[in-house]
Coordinates of C-alpha atoms and ligand atoms in Angstrom, one line a residue:
X63 CA 6.0 24.9 -17.4
X64 CA 7.8 22.0 -16.8
X65 CA 11.3 21.7 -18.3
X66 CA 12.2 18.1 -19.7
X67 CA 15.8 17.4 -18.5
X68 CA 18.1 15.9 -20.6
X69 CA 17.4 11.9 -19.1
X70 CA 13.7 12.2 -20.5
X71 CA 12.3 12.9 -16.9
X72 CA 10.8 16.4 -16.2
X73 CA 12.6 18.6 -13.5
X74 CA 10.5 18.1 -10.3
X75 CA 12.3 19.8 -7.8
X76 CA 9.9 22.4 -6.8
X77 CA 7.8 20.0 -5.1
X78 CA 10.3 19.3 -2.6
X79 CA 9.7 20.7 1.1
X80 CA 12.0 23.1 3.0
X81 CA 13.0 20.4 5.0
X82 CA 13.7 17.9 2.1
X83 CA 15.7 20.8 0.6
X84 CA 17.5 22.0 3.7
X85 CA 19.0 18.5 4.6
X86 CA 22.1 17.9 3.9
X87 CA 23.8 14.8 3.0
X88 CA 24.8 12.5 5.8
X89 CA 28.9 13.2 6.0
X90 CA 30.0 10.0 7.1
X91 CA 28.0 8.1 4.4
X92 CA 29.5 10.3 1.6
X93 CA 33.1 9.5 2.9
X94 CA 32.2 5.7 2.8
X95 CA 31.2 6.7 -0.6
X96 CA 34.4 8.2 -1.8
X97 CA 36.5 5.4 0.1
X98 CA 34.2 2.7 -1.9
X99 CA 35.6 4.5 -5.1
X100 CA 39.1 4.3 -4.4
X101 CA 41.6 3.3 -6.8
X102 CA 44.1 2.2 -3.9
X103 CA 43.9 -1.8 -3.8
X104 CA 45.6 -2.8 -0.3
X105 CA 43.8 0.4 1.0
X106 CA 43.7 -0.1 5.1
X107 CA 40.5 1.8 6.5
X108 CA 40.5 2.6 9.8
X109 CA 37.8 5.3 9.1
X110 CA 34.5 4.0 11.0
X111 CA 33.5 1.8 14.1
X112 CA 32.6 -0.8 11.9
X113 CA 33.1 -4.1 14.2
X114 CA 34.7 -6.3 12.4
X115 CA 32.5 -9.6 10.8
X116 CA 34.5 -12.0 12.7
X117 CA 33.1 -10.8 15.8
X118 CA 29.4 -11.1 14.3
X119 CA 27.8 -13.9 16.2
X120 CA 26.1 -15.3 13.5
X121 CA 27.5 -18.4 11.8
X122 CA 24.7 -19.4 9.7
X123 CA 20.8 -18.8 9.3
X124 CA 18.7 -21.2 7.8
X125 CA 15.0 -20.9 6.5
X126 CA 12.3 -23.6 6.0
X127 CA 10.5 -22.0 3.0
X128 CA 7.4 -24.0 1.4
X129 CA 8.2 -25.7 -1.2
X130 CA 6.7 -24.2 -4.7
X131 CA 7.4 -27.4 -6.7
X132 CA 3.9 -28.0 -6.7
X133 CA 2.8 -25.8 -9.7
X134 CA -0.5 -25.5 -9.2
X135 CA -1.0 -24.3 -5.5
X136 CA 1.9 -24.6 -3.4
X137 CA -0.3 -22.6 -0.3
X138 CA -2.6 -25.5 0.1
X139 CA -0.2 -28.1 -0.5
X140 CA 2.4 -26.6 2.0
X141 CA -0.4 -26.5 4.3
X142 CA -1.6 -30.0 3.9
X143 CA 2.2 -31.6 3.2
X144 CA 4.4 -29.2 5.1
X145 CA 6.9 -29.8 2.4
X146 CA 9.6 -27.5 2.8
X147 CA 12.7 -26.1 0.9
X148 CA 15.8 -25.1 3.4
X149 CA 17.7 -22.0 2.2
X150 CA 20.7 -20.5 4.0
X151 CA 22.9 -17.5 4.8
X152 CA 26.7 -17.9 5.9
X153 CA 29.0 -15.8 7.4
X154 CA 31.7 -17.6 5.3
X155 CA 30.2 -20.1 3.0
X156 CA 29.0 -19.1 -0.7
X157 CA 25.5 -17.7 -0.4
X158 CA 23.4 -14.6 -2.0
X159 CA 24.4 -12.4 0.6
X160 CA 26.7 -13.5 2.7
X161 CA 26.5 -12.5 7.0
X162 CA 29.8 -10.8 6.5
X163 CA 28.5 -8.2 4.4
X164 CA 24.6 -8.1 5.1
X165 CA 25.8 -6.9 9.0
X166 CA 27.6 -4.2 7.9
X167 CA 26.6 -0.5 7.9
X168 CA 25.2 0.3 4.4
X169 CA 24.3 3.1 2.2
X170 CA 20.6 4.4 2.3
X171 CA 19.0 2.3 -0.3
X172 CA 20.0 -1.1 1.0
X173 CA 22.6 -3.8 0.7
X174 CA 23.2 -4.2 -3.0
X175 CA 22.6 -7.7 -3.1
X176 CA 19.2 -7.2 -1.9
X177 CA 18.7 -4.1 -3.6
X178 CA 19.5 -5.2 -7.2
X179 CA 17.5 -8.5 -6.5
X180 CA 14.3 -6.3 -5.6
X181 CA 15.3 -4.1 -8.7
X182 CA 15.3 -7.1 -10.9
X183 CA 11.7 -8.0 -9.5
X184 CA 10.8 -4.1 -10.1
X185 CA 11.6 -4.1 -13.6
X186 CA 10.5 -7.3 -14.4
X187 CA 6.6 -6.9 -13.1
X188 CA 6.5 -2.9 -13.4
X189 CA 9.0 -2.0 -16.1
X190 CA 9.1 1.8 -14.7
X191 CA 10.8 3.9 -17.4
X192 CA 13.2 5.3 -15.7
X193 CA 13.6 5.1 -12.1
X194 CA 15.1 4.1 -8.8
X195 CA 14.9 1.7 -6.0
X196 CA 15.0 2.3 -2.2
X197 CA 14.5 -0.4 0.4
X198 CA 12.2 0.6 3.2
X199 CA 10.8 -0.7 6.7
X200 CA 7.9 -1.1 4.9
X201 CA 5.2 1.2 3.3
X202 CA 4.6 3.0 6.6
X203 CA 7.8 3.9 7.1
X204 CA 8.3 4.7 3.1
X205 CA 4.9 7.0 3.3
X206 CA 6.3 9.1 6.3
X207 CA 9.0 9.4 4.6
X208 CA 7.7 10.3 1.4
X209 CA 5.1 12.7 3.0
X210 CA 8.0 14.6 4.7
X211 CA 10.0 15.2 1.0
X212 CA 7.0 16.8 -0.2
X213 CA 4.5 18.4 2.6
X214 CA 5.1 21.2 5.2
X215 CA 2.6 23.3 7.4
X216 CA -0.1 24.9 5.4
X217 CA 0.1 22.2 2.3
X218 CA -2.8 20.4 1.2
X219 CA -2.5 16.7 0.0
X220 CA -4.9 14.6 -2.1
X221 CA -6.3 11.4 -1.0
X222 CA -9.7 9.0 -1.2
X223 CA -12.2 10.5 0.9
X224 CA -12.2 7.4 2.6
X225 CA -8.5 6.5 3.4
X226 CA -5.9 4.9 5.9
X227 CA -5.6 6.6 8.6
X228 CA -2.5 4.9 9.8
X229 CA -1.1 6.8 7.0
X230 CA -2.5 10.1 6.9
X231 CA -2.1 10.6 10.8
X232 CA 1.2 11.2 9.9
X233 CA 1.9 14.7 8.1
X234 CA -1.3 16.1 10.1
X235 CA 1.3 16.8 13.1
X236 CA 3.4 18.8 11.3
X237 CA 0.4 20.8 9.6
X238 CA -0.6 19.2 6.2
X239 CA -4.1 19.0 5.6
X240 CA -6.0 16.3 3.9
X241 CA -8.6 16.7 0.8
X242 CA -10.7 13.8 0.2
X243 CA -11.9 13.1 -3.3
X244 CA -15.1 11.8 -4.1
X245 CA -15.1 8.2 -4.9
X246 CA -17.7 5.3 -6.1
X247 CA -17.2 1.3 -6.1
X248 CA -14.2 2.0 -8.4
X249 CA -12.4 4.4 -6.2
X250 CA -11.3 7.7 -6.8
X251 CA -13.6 9.5 -9.9
X252 CA -11.3 11.3 -12.1
X253 CA -13.7 13.9 -13.0
X254 CA -14.1 14.6 -8.6
X255 CA -10.2 15.0 -8.5
X256 CA -10.2 17.4 -11.7
X257 CA -12.9 19.4 -9.7
X258 CA -10.9 20.0 -6.4
X259 CA -8.3 21.2 -8.6
X260 CA -10.1 23.5 -10.7
X261 CA -12.0 24.9 -7.8
X262 CA -9.2 25.2 -5.7
X263 CA -9.2 29.0 -4.6
X264 CA -5.3 29.6 -3.6
X265 CA -6.8 33.1 -2.1
X266 CA -8.2 31.1 0.4
X267 CA -6.7 28.3 0.9
X268 CA -2.9 28.9 0.0
X269 CA -1.2 26.1 -2.6
X270 CA -3.1 24.2 -4.8
X271 CA -2.8 20.5 -3.6
X272 CA 0.6 19.0 -5.2
X273 CA 0.3 15.4 -4.2
X274 CA -2.3 13.1 -4.0
X275 CA -2.1 9.9 -2.2
X276 CA -3.8 6.8 -2.9
X277 CA -3.9 2.7 -2.7
X278 CA -5.1 1.7 -6.6
X279 CA -5.7 -2.1 -5.9
X280 CA -8.0 -3.2 -3.0
X281 CA -8.0 0.0 -1.5
X282 CA -7.9 0.3 2.5
X283 CA -11.0 0.8 3.7
X284 CA -13.4 0.6 0.6
X285 CA -11.6 -2.7 -1.7
X286 CA -11.7 -0.9 -4.3
X287 CA -9.4 -1.2 -7.7
X288 CA -9.0 1.5 -10.3
X289 CA -9.5 0.5 -13.8
X290 CA -6.9 1.3 -16.3
X291 CA -9.1 3.7 -18.0
X292 CA -9.0 5.6 -14.4
X293 CA -5.7 5.5 -14.1
X294 CA -4.7 7.0 -17.6
X295 CA -7.3 9.8 -16.9
X296 CA -5.5 10.2 -13.3
X297 CA -2.2 10.3 -14.6
X298 CA -3.4 12.7 -17.4
X299 CA -4.7 15.3 -14.8
X300 CA -1.6 14.7 -12.6
X301 CA 0.2 15.8 -15.8
X302 CA -1.7 18.9 -16.2
X303 CA -2.1 20.3 -12.8
X304 CA 1.5 19.2 -11.9
X305 CA 0.6 16.7 -9.3
X306 CA 2.8 13.9 -7.6
X307 CA 1.5 10.1 -7.1
X308 CA 2.1 8.5 -4.1
X309 CA 1.1 4.9 -5.0
X310 CA 0.6 2.6 -2.1
X311 CA -0.1 -0.9 -3.2
X312 CA 0.5 -3.3 -0.6
X313 CA -2.5 -5.6 -2.3
X314 CA -1.4 -5.2 -6.0
X315 CA -1.0 -9.4 -6.0
X316 CA -4.2 -10.3 -4.3
X317 CA -6.2 -9.4 -7.5
X318 CA -9.4 -11.9 -7.8
X319 CA -11.3 -13.1 -11.0
X320 CA -8.3 -12.8 -13.1
X321 CA -8.3 -15.4 -16.1
X322 CA -6.4 -18.7 -14.7
X323 CA -2.9 -18.5 -15.7
X324 CA -1.1 -21.7 -17.4
X325 CA 0.5 -22.6 -13.9
X326 CA 1.6 -25.9 -15.2
X327 CA 4.1 -24.4 -17.5
X328 CA 7.5 -25.7 -16.6
X329 CA 9.2 -23.2 -18.4
X330 CA 10.4 -20.3 -15.9
X331 CA 10.0 -17.3 -18.6
X332 CA 6.8 -18.6 -19.8
X333 CA 4.9 -19.2 -16.3
X334 CA 6.2 -15.3 -15.6
X335 CA 5.0 -13.9 -18.7
X336 CA 1.5 -15.9 -18.0
X337 CA 1.4 -14.2 -14.2
X338 CA 2.3 -10.7 -15.1
X339 CA -0.2 -10.4 -18.0
X340 CA -2.9 -11.0 -15.1
X341 CA -2.0 -8.2 -13.2
X342 CA -3.4 -4.7 -13.6
X343 CA -0.8 -2.0 -15.3
X344 CA 0.2 0.3 -12.2
X345 CA 0.5 4.2 -12.3
X346 CA 4.6 3.5 -12.2
X347 CA 4.7 1.7 -15.1
X348 CA 3.0 4.7 -16.8
X349 CA 5.4 7.3 -15.5
X350 CA 6.9 8.7 -18.5
X351 CA 7.5 12.3 -16.2
X352 CA 8.6 10.7 -13.1
X353 CA 6.1 11.7 -11.0
X354 CA 5.2 8.8 -9.6
X355 CA 6.7 7.4 -6.4
X356 CA 5.5 3.7 -5.9
X357 CA 5.9 1.6 -2.2
X358 CA 5.8 -2.0 -2.4
X359 CA 5.9 -3.9 0.8
X360 CA 6.3 -7.7 1.5
X361 CA 3.7 -6.9 4.4
X362 CA 0.5 -8.7 2.9
X363 CA 2.4 -11.4 0.5
X364 CA 4.7 -12.4 3.1
X365 CA 4.2 -11.6 6.8
X366 CA 3.9 -7.8 8.3
X367 CA 6.6 -8.5 10.5
X368 CA 8.9 -8.7 7.6
X369 CA 9.2 -4.8 8.4
X370 CA 10.8 -4.6 4.3
X371 CA 9.5 -3.0 1.6
X372 CA 10.8 -0.6 -1.2
X373 CA 10.1 3.1 -2.8
X374 CA 10.6 3.2 -6.5
X375 CA 11.0 6.6 -7.9
X376 CA 13.0 9.2 -10.0
X377 CA 16.5 9.9 -9.1
X378 CA 16.1 13.1 -7.5
X379 CA 13.1 12.1 -5.1
X380 CA 15.5 8.6 -4.6
X381 CA 18.5 11.0 -3.9
X382 CA 16.7 12.8 -1.2
X383 CA 15.0 10.1 0.5
X384 CA 18.5 8.4 0.5
X385 CA 19.9 11.6 2.7
X386 CA 16.5 11.5 4.8
X387 CA 17.3 7.6 5.6
X388 CA 20.9 8.1 6.1
X389 CA 20.1 10.8 8.8
X390 CA 17.4 9.1 10.6
X391 CA 16.2 5.3 10.2
X392 CA 19.4 3.7 8.3
X393 CA 18.5 0.9 6.1
X394 CA 16.3 -2.0 7.1
X395 CA 18.1 -4.9 9.2
X396 CA 20.1 -7.3 7.8
X397 CA 18.0 -10.6 8.7
X398 CA 15.1 -9.2 6.4
X399 CA 17.4 -8.0 3.6
X400 CA 19.1 -11.8 3.8
X401 CA 16.2 -13.7 3.3
X402 CA 14.9 -11.9 0.4
X403 CA 18.0 -11.8 -1.1
X404 CA 18.3 -16.2 -0.9
X405 CA 14.7 -16.4 -1.2
X406 CA 14.7 -14.4 -4.8
X407 CA 18.4 -16.1 -5.6
X408 CA 19.0 -19.0 -7.6
X409 CA 19.2 -20.8 -4.4
X410 CA 15.8 -20.3 -3.4
X411 CA 12.8 -19.6 -5.2
X412 CA 13.7 -17.3 -7.6
X413 CA 11.4 -15.0 -9.1
X414 CA 9.6 -17.9 -10.9
X415 CA 8.9 -19.4 -7.5
X416 CA 8.0 -16.0 -5.3
X417 CA 5.6 -15.5 -8.4
X418 CA 4.0 -19.0 -7.6
X419 CA 3.8 -18.4 -4.1
X420 CA 1.9 -14.9 -5.0
X421 CA -0.4 -16.8 -7.6
X422 CA -1.4 -19.2 -5.0
X423 CA -2.1 -17.1 -2.3
X424 CA -4.1 -14.8 -4.3
X425 CA -6.3 -18.5 -4.9
X426 CA -6.3 -18.6 -1.0
X427 CA -8.2 -15.1 -0.6
X428 CA -10.2 -15.6 -3.4
X429 CA -11.6 -18.2 -1.7
X430 CA -12.0 -16.6 1.8
X431 CA -13.5 -13.9 -0.2
X432 CA -16.1 -16.4 -1.8
X433 CA -16.7 -17.8 1.4
X434 CA -17.8 -14.6 2.7
X435 CA -20.2 -13.5 0.2
X436 CA -21.7 -16.8 0.3
X437 CA -22.3 -16.6 4.2
X438 CA -23.0 -12.7 3.7
X439 CA -25.6 -13.8 0.9
X440 CA -27.5 -16.4 3.5
X441 CA -26.9 -14.7 6.7
X442 CA -27.0 -11.0 6.2
X443 CA -28.6 -10.0 3.0
X444 CA -32.4 -11.7 3.9
X445 CA -32.3 -9.0 6.7
X446 CA -32.4 -6.4 4.4
X447 CA -30.3 -4.0 6.2
X448 CA -27.0 -4.5 4.6
X449 CA -25.3 -5.1 1.3
X450 CA -21.8 -5.2 0.0
X451 CA -20.3 -5.7 -3.4
X452 CA -17.5 -7.9 -4.5
X453 CA -14.2 -6.4 -4.4
X454 CA -11.6 -6.9 -7.3
X455 CA -8.8 -7.2 -4.7
X456 CA -7.0 -6.8 -1.4
X457 CA -8.8 -8.1 1.8
X458 CA -11.6 -6.1 2.5
X459 CA -15.1 -6.0 2.1
X460 CA -17.1 -2.6 2.2
X461 CA -20.6 -3.3 3.9
X462 CA -23.1 -0.9 3.1
X463 CA -25.9 -0.4 6.1
X464 CA -29.2 0.6 5.5
X465 CA -29.7 3.5 8.6
X466 CA -32.5 5.1 6.4
X467 CA -34.9 2.1 7.9
X468 CA -33.7 2.6 11.2
X469 CA -37.0 3.3 13.3
X470 CA -34.4 6.1 15.0
X471 CA -33.0 7.2 11.8
X472 CA -33.4 11.3 11.7
X473 CA -33.2 13.2 8.3
X474 CA -33.4 17.1 9.0
X475 CA -33.7 19.3 6.0
X476 CA -31.6 22.3 6.3
X477 CA -32.0 25.0 3.9
X478 CA -29.2 26.8 3.0
X479 CA -26.2 27.0 5.3
X480 CA -22.7 25.1 4.6
X481 CA -23.1 21.8 2.6
X482 CA -20.5 19.7 4.5
X483 CA -22.8 19.9 7.9
X484 CA -24.3 16.4 8.3
X485 CA -28.1 16.2 7.7
X486 CA -28.9 13.0 9.3
X487 CA -27.7 10.9 12.3
X488 CA -26.1 8.5 10.1
X489 CA -22.8 8.5 12.1
X490 CA -24.1 8.5 15.5
X491 CA -26.0 5.0 14.1
X492 CA -23.2 3.9 13.0
X493 CA -21.3 4.2 16.0
X494 CA -24.4 2.8 18.3
X495 CA -23.7 -0.4 15.5
X496 CA -20.4 -0.8 15.9
X497 CA -20.5 -0.9 19.8
X498 CA -23.7 -2.7 19.9
X499 CA -21.7 -5.7 17.3
X500 CA -18.9 -5.7 19.5
X501 CA -20.4 -5.7 22.8
X502 CA -23.5 -8.3 22.6
X503 CA -22.5 -10.3 19.6
X504 CA -18.5 -10.6 19.8
X505 CA -17.8 -9.4 16.5
X506 CA -16.3 -6.3 15.7
X507 CA -16.1 -4.6 12.1
X508 CA -14.5 -1.0 11.5
X509 CA -17.0 1.8 11.1
X510 CA -16.3 3.8 7.9
X511 CA -15.9 7.0 9.9
X512 CA -12.5 6.1 11.0
X513 CA -11.4 6.6 7.5
X514 CA -13.7 9.4 6.5
X515 CA -11.7 12.6 5.3
X516 CA -13.1 15.8 6.9
X517 CA -14.5 17.8 4.3
X518 CA -14.1 21.6 4.0
X519 CA -16.9 23.5 2.4
X520 CA -14.3 25.6 0.4
X521 CA -13.5 22.6 -1.4
X522 CA -17.2 20.7 -1.9
X523 CA -19.7 21.5 -4.6
X524 CA -22.3 23.5 -2.9
X525 CA -25.2 22.3 -5.3
X526 CA -26.6 18.9 -4.8
X527 CA -23.6 17.1 -2.6
X528 CA -24.3 15.2 0.0
X529 CA -22.2 15.5 2.9
X530 CA -19.7 12.7 3.7
X531 CA -20.6 12.4 7.0
X532 CA -24.4 11.1 5.4
X533 CA -22.3 8.7 3.6
X534 CA -20.5 7.2 6.4
X535 CA -22.6 4.7 6.4
X536 CA -20.1 1.5 5.8
X537 CA -18.5 -1.3 7.7
X538 CA -14.7 -2.8 6.8
X539 CA -14.4 -6.3 7.1
X540 CA -11.4 -8.2 6.9
X541 CA -11.6 -11.4 5.2
X542 CA -7.9 -12.3 6.1
X543 CA -9.1 -14.5 9.3
X544 CA -9.6 -18.4 9.0
X545 CA -13.0 -19.7 7.6
X546 CA -14.3 -19.9 10.6
X547 CA -14.2 -16.7 11.6
X548 CA -15.4 -15.5 8.3
X549 CA -18.2 -18.0 8.7
X550 CA -19.3 -16.7 12.7
X551 CA -18.1 -12.9 12.0
X552 CA -21.1 -13.1 8.8
X553 CA -23.4 -15.2 11.0
X554 CA -23.5 -12.8 14.2
X555 CA -23.6 -9.9 11.9
X556 CA -26.8 -10.5 10.7
X557 CA -28.2 -11.5 14.0
X558 CA -26.5 -8.3 15.5
X559 CA -28.5 -6.1 12.4
X560 CA -32.0 -7.9 13.1
X561 CA -31.6 -7.0 16.6
X562 CA -30.4 -3.4 16.2
X563 CA -32.7 -2.4 13.3
X564 CA -35.9 -4.2 15.3
X565 CA -35.3 -2.9 18.9
Ligands
LIG1730 N1 -1.0 1.3 3.4 C1 -1.6 0.5 3.1 C2 -3.2 1.4 2.5 C3 -2.5 -0.8 4.3 O1 -3.1 -1.4 4.3 C4 -1.2 -0.7 4.9 C5 -1.0 -2.2 6.1 N2 -2.7 -2.0 6.7 C6 -0.1 -0.4 4.9 C7 0.0 1.0 3.9 C8 1.2 -0.5 6.2 O2 2.0 -1.4 5.4 P1 3.1 -2.1 6.2 O3 3.2 -3.2 6.8 O4 4.3 -2.2 4.6 O5 3.8 -0.8 6.9

């Protein structure tokens, strides 16, 4: 049974991998900490190989940010007027994170000023019960570290049955296997998650999975978003079965069709309150036990090349991630940390301005989604070969293709045998369609097979189960591009489907 420690967070140390347990703190970083706590006021440190800031070849950095003064729609008004707000990082003048500090070696969690700014944002938006923030180079970096914290050869991790291979690929290389959990248009089905855990036979499969990796908002690739009800059920299952939840949430702020906020409000606190009331409660916000590790990134809301994000976790996992960072990547680059710190400071957008940007960005993507669905309705739906559901969030629509209407569709009824062997040629037709669309129509969508987690007969129900390969009948379309790309793409899809099905 779990034991509650005195800070109210459950002891979850038994989840750590051998690697995480065996990792030593970087002794140099530890000495840095000791030095930083030394009471001597005129301490001369000749301990580290730190180039002195007088030799850093940067005097000043200027950033031209979109002005967020237009309260209704900063993204559009910036695109139209180009009105910018200048912010600066200085080496010697006053600013939120001076160059002279930013370019020094620092501790794993990131530079204090940047970490504090992001912690304030995290506390305001997610209000986690008792968690700590560590900067990362984005969620790819963060997840790579998180998976190694818990996984080792022979372990199984749980994830959505269609999951993001950029992430799931990583621990495969050191012997972790993935177990896909059945999903529908609302994401992972809690009862299916529970079923896997109940059915799990440790004698045949080894240790029961202890980590669930999921993308709860605008899931990649299906575009699904977990309802609050499902989140509560999944969290309760995680408590019962002692799971860690890795909440990878790059699309969190891109959630559509939410009630309009009173954006004209001049009062920052009121605006922020209105804005946060349109956001969905996260797993992190419900995490009384400390079993949620949340990953946030600036990739989708500023730019992918920012390579900056953060992990919010309980103290033990925070320390262990820090040990790993101190002996591997080191904290993220100073440029990104300086920019974000100035952006969130009183010299820049502040948290309020960033929220105005996020709100406006969400409207921008919602317009693109509306356009995609309009053109789909006009150009693709009348073919009768595909359909799409409106996603609540993110950048993706999951287009279902009706392969059973294809003249070469084959359905071989197997009697008996393993339930996970494909009974149809859906996957072959999907591959053909992907290639045809690309080579003859000049449009690319990602086939669902790219994301499908291979099934194992040992964790799949034998009765009435439709093999995943027979349900792999989707194309992932992103609406992140321009209106012109979206319009042309959908027209080409309609044409390509007609040609493919009427060959
Ligand atoms: N997780 C998911 C679900 C993603 O869709 C992406 C980017 N496509 C990432 C992680 C990677 O994010 P980052 O750029 O922060 O590494």
